[in-house]
Amino acid sequence: MIKRFIGVISTYVLLFSVFSSCEEKIDVTPSIITEDVLYVSGERLRISGRIITTQNIEASDHGFYISENESFNQPTTISLGERVNPGRFIGEISSLVIDRKYFVKAFVTIQDENIFGNIAEVETLSPSVFNFSPNNGPEGTIVSISGQNLTSDTQVFFGDVKGTVIDISFESILKVRVPPISDQSVVNIKVLIQGKELSLEEPFEYTTGKYSKLADFPSAIRIFDGIYLQEDDVFYIGMGTDRGQTMNNTMWKYQVGDGNWQEISLPSRSLWRPFSSNSYYGGGSLGPTNPVPVTDFYQLKNGQFSAMSDLPFVKSRALAFEISGNLYVVGGVLNGIPSREVFEYAASSGIWKKLRDAPFDINETVLNFTYGGKQYFIDPLNKDLLAFDPIADFWETVSRFPGDLGNGTGVGVVIGDRAYLGLGNRSNEMWELNMTNLNWAEKNKFTGSTVARNSAIYVHGGLIYLVRSAEVQIQGVPSEFWVFDPNGF
Amino acid sequence: MVKRLLLFIIFIFPLSCIDPYNIGIEEGEQLLTVDGFITNDFGPHTIRLTRSDTYGSVFEGLIRPIRRATVSVRDSQGLVTFLTETEPGTYVTPNDFAAKLGLSYTLQIRLSEGQEYTSFPEKINPVAPIDSVSYRSLQLATDNRLEDRVGVQLVAHFKDPSDQSNFYYWRTNPGMFVVVANPELYTLPPTDPTNPRGPAPKDCCATCYLVENSRLQNFTVASDEEFNGLSTRVPITFIEDNGLRFKDTYRAEILQMGISQGAHRFLRLVNQQLNITGSVFDQPPANIRGNMVSLDNPDEVVLGYFIAASVANKSVYIKREDLEFTAIPRIIPDDCQIVPGATLTPPAGWNP
């Protein structure tokens, strides 16, 4: 009985020992890979890593080590915190130094033990700047600078004055507010990035232009539709009407440096709406109440006015200018009909010649200026800037006026390579056109009354002189004598 | 009693309850999908951003374009080029943008909601120039014994460089061809009050030009594992004769692009998915991972692949008289300009 019992027990033990097994816990160590560098710039690095394992992990931290040496002494750590799932992770750091080599490795911390991935080498990039826009403007203008690898500590200087950096987008577009002007109106832009100085080739031009009222005109007469001429530093104005109502039979002269205008005797009978250039005047009629066209033609030379042969044409409100000693008379009105005729007067031979018609109606209110042997006009209908080459007898559109023309009779003069256009009736805008690159820049706005028109415009010594007459409805206001310094501030 | 009980049990036994089976279909996510490439040719290059819907693109309109995103391409030197949204979800590079050989490019996307995505860098590797493009006239059997497919197979000939692993991707630019019409066969419409269906030959115009803007139907990818360093020829595409294309002259332009290994793998898998025919030997349908990643959630699935490639192109003029097989020509009994898109002036670069 006992033997049988022992036999059964032994059989059970044998079966139990054969079929039983221990459940062994397999501890799998995950693999860590430092994957690709997704992004590297001057100060910023974005890199991906991956935890590869077949089961969840209980990581107390994971991320990247970054160091300037391969031994990772005193590394910077990108800590991404706890993690359970395997897979990809992305770390980012934004405090690197430009143009420097770094070593990076991914890590994961499991049970206080760090497991590292492979080491990747990264070199931060060098910053640069390419261009900026706009290239001119007043204090407070927001300038956008294009570049690459711009860091968050980027500083921008206009000359020696620091601008306010407003935003840096994608480390490539920097917006900066222009600081107050210091002692120069044209300044270079310097960009300082982590101590590295970058500069832009083109300078920034502050909006300048200073208007100063020299004097009130010494007469109560407000000259409309008269003439103005200039011989060096001596300016002349006269004829036309007083406020467009009665004929003005006075003539005035001003020498730069004098206190005010001096009246001189009329060189001829008074004309209404004649043409006038620096040295010539003529045409027009005898007045609003006597609109019979006349063919008078006079020249100013060495301070003396002399009568010339009568004009071969009759017209009022024509526009006149001189190029290479020749006089050109363009457009005007005859019997109320606009004209596009162009006449050339050769001073050496005294011969008039008719050229091709202008492409649009022109009169004395059209903005125009002389530069480089060509006359430039702004078509008031579309603001196109057209150049007229009198030698080739050719017109072409070269640019477009960006501002407000007002109601005509504006300023159009040239100083050096810059043309100044604006201050039409009811407009306070003055624009500068760089004739070397046809770049437009606005000048400071006129500080006087815009309810006036320019009766006379002169240029001397880098300054623009204006006689401005208030509109007819303004009572008791004399004409004003202004000087405009385009570079003043 | 026992007998009745036995009968009752036999009756009850086959009965059972029906439990309704509820299939728990998860609501799919609307995944960001990126489609586009840049090359070392001048732009504009196009990147399309869409949001997928749960069950595919069968229904137009379910794929929604992603608007007002900030999309830029950044090279490995840090130069960022911004793309402009020209139509909803379509972003193009400036015309003067061309990728540079040797540089890596990353696509950066910032959605209007603020999420940011980036691609893994794609390096521009040089691609071998196309030595020539040849073509073969083919007639292929179809399920319909009475109607074969007729067309032209284009073959690219090039010499693979031996000193590097190369991965190729071929596309075709929109084809252009001469539209041949028969205005002399024009007849009046059946509603004509005086002479319905009566002959009214027109003087103009018998030949026009048409640029096809058809969507990309197929593409070809290859790696140089089997022809490294050798002169080789690869069939690129098959242009089916629809009765109009090859009535006179057809111009095909092949783009041979050098792509990265990752892009090659992606396109090869896409090609496999596109060629699923329903047989038991097909690849199982799969969601192919691209090279885009979400910066906010790296586990987010982003579909598509941003490809940066170098490109070589070559065009070939195919004349009808050189084809062995052609489809029955389609007769256009009218002015050729009635064909949508047909013009009398040859397209730019037309020089057969």
PDB file of C-alpha atoms in Angstrom, chain A residues 35-42 44 46 48 83 85-90 92 125-126 130 147-149 169-173, chain B residues 70-72 74-82 106 108-110 116-121 290 292-295 297-299:
ATOM      1  CA  GLU A  35      19.237  60.478 -36.212  1.00  0.00           C
ATOM      2  CA  ASP A  36      19.392  63.412 -38.596  1.00  0.00           C
ATOM      3  CA  VAL A  37      20.097  67.043 -38.054  1.00  0.00           C
ATOM      4  CA  LEU A  38      16.820  68.593 -39.104  1.00  0.00           C
ATOM      5  CA  TYR A  39      17.915  72.163 -38.801  1.00  0.00           C
ATOM      6  CA  VAL A  40      21.081  74.014 -38.026  1.00  0.00           C
ATOM      7  CA  SER A  41      21.613  77.750 -38.190  1.00  0.00           C
ATOM      8  CA  GLY A  42      23.840  80.225 -36.434  1.00  0.00           C
ATOM      9  CA  ARG A  44      19.871  76.968 -33.365  1.00  0.00           C
ATOM     10  CA  ARG A  46      17.113  70.820 -34.193  1.00  0.00           C
ATOM     11  CA  SER A  48      15.974  63.924 -34.128  1.00  0.00           C
ATOM     12  CA  ARG A  83       9.017  58.739 -21.826  1.00  0.00           C
ATOM     13  CA  ASN A  85       6.797  54.735 -25.728  1.00  0.00           C
ATOM     14  CA  PRO A  86       9.683  54.019 -28.029  1.00  0.00           C
ATOM     15  CA  GLY A  87       9.939  56.022 -31.250  1.00  0.00           C
ATOM     16  CA  ARG A  88      11.203  59.295 -32.573  1.00  0.00           C
ATOM     17  CA  PHE A  89      11.905  62.388 -30.537  1.00  0.00           C
ATOM     18  CA  ILE A  90      13.089  65.824 -31.576  1.00  0.00           C
ATOM     19  CA  GLU A  92      16.007  71.782 -30.112  1.00  0.00           C
ATOM     20  CA  LEU A 125      26.454  78.375 -39.708  1.00  0.00           C
ATOM     21  CA  SER A 126      27.736  81.828 -40.388  1.00  0.00           C
ATOM     22  CA  PHE A 130      21.986  90.610 -48.317  1.00  0.00           C
ATOM     23  CA  GLY A 147      19.771  87.589 -44.529  1.00  0.00           C
ATOM     24  CA  GLN A 148      20.458  84.144 -43.214  1.00  0.00           C
ATOM     25  CA  ASN A 149      21.289  82.611 -39.863  1.00  0.00           C
ATOM     26  CA  SER A 169      11.331  85.650 -38.834  1.00  0.00           C
ATOM     27  CA  PHE A 170      12.770  82.300 -39.809  1.00  0.00           C
ATOM     28  CA  GLU A 171      16.181  83.682 -38.888  1.00  0.00           C
ATOM     29  CA  SER A 172      16.202  85.310 -42.305  1.00  0.00           C
ATOM     30  CA  ILE A 173      13.986  88.394 -42.255  1.00  0.00           C
TER      31      ILE A 173
ATOM     32  CA  THR B  70       3.782  79.959 -44.276  1.00  0.00           C
ATOM     33  CA  VAL B  71       5.851  77.686 -46.479  1.00  0.00           C
ATOM     34  CA  SER B  72       9.554  78.076 -47.040  1.00  0.00           C
ATOM     35  CA  ARG B  74      15.735  76.420 -46.502  1.00  0.00           C
ATOM     36  CA  ASP B  75      19.094  75.292 -47.787  1.00  0.00           C
ATOM     37  CA  SER B  76      21.884  73.861 -45.673  1.00  0.00           C
ATOM     38  CA  GLN B  77      23.614  77.243 -45.653  1.00  0.00           C
ATOM     39  CA  GLY B  78      20.628  78.891 -44.029  1.00  0.00           C
ATOM     40  CA  LEU B  79      19.157  80.674 -47.021  1.00  0.00           C
ATOM     41  CA  VAL B  80      15.382  80.734 -46.692  1.00  0.00           C
ATOM     42  CA  THR B  81      13.139  81.106 -49.735  1.00  0.00           C
ATOM     43  CA  PHE B  82       9.481  81.768 -49.077  1.00  0.00           C
ATOM     44  CA  THR B 106      14.437  71.437 -45.975  1.00  0.00           C
ATOM     45  CA  GLN B 108       9.404  74.292 -43.512  1.00  0.00           C
ATOM     46  CA  ILE B 109       5.683  74.701 -42.960  1.00  0.00           C
ATOM     47  CA  ARG B 110       3.901  76.789 -40.379  1.00  0.00           C
ATOM     48  CA  GLU B 116       5.051  73.597 -37.439  1.00  0.00           C
ATOM     49  CA  TYR B 117       6.312  70.874 -39.712  1.00  0.00           C
ATOM     50  CA  THR B 118       9.623  70.264 -41.321  1.00  0.00           C
ATOM     51  CA  SER B 119      11.079  67.766 -43.712  1.00  0.00           C
ATOM     52  CA  PHE B 120      14.237  65.840 -43.206  1.00  0.00           C
ATOM     53  CA  PRO B 121      17.020  67.383 -45.299  1.00  0.00           C
ATOM     54  CA  GLY B 290       7.418  60.197 -45.939  1.00  0.00           C
ATOM     55  CA  MET B 292       7.881  65.180 -43.115  1.00  0.00           C
ATOM     56  CA  VAL B 293       7.673  65.423 -39.357  1.00  0.00           C
ATOM     57  CA  SER B 294       5.672  67.519 -36.947  1.00  0.00           C
ATOM     58  CA  LEU B 295       7.775  69.586 -34.581  1.00  0.00           C
ATOM     59  CA  ASN B 297       4.294  66.014 -32.047  1.00  0.00           C
ATOM     60  CA  PRO B 298       6.926  63.821 -33.710  1.00  0.00           C
ATOM     61  CA  ASP B 299       4.527  60.878 -33.580  1.00  0.00           C
TER      62      ASP B 299
END
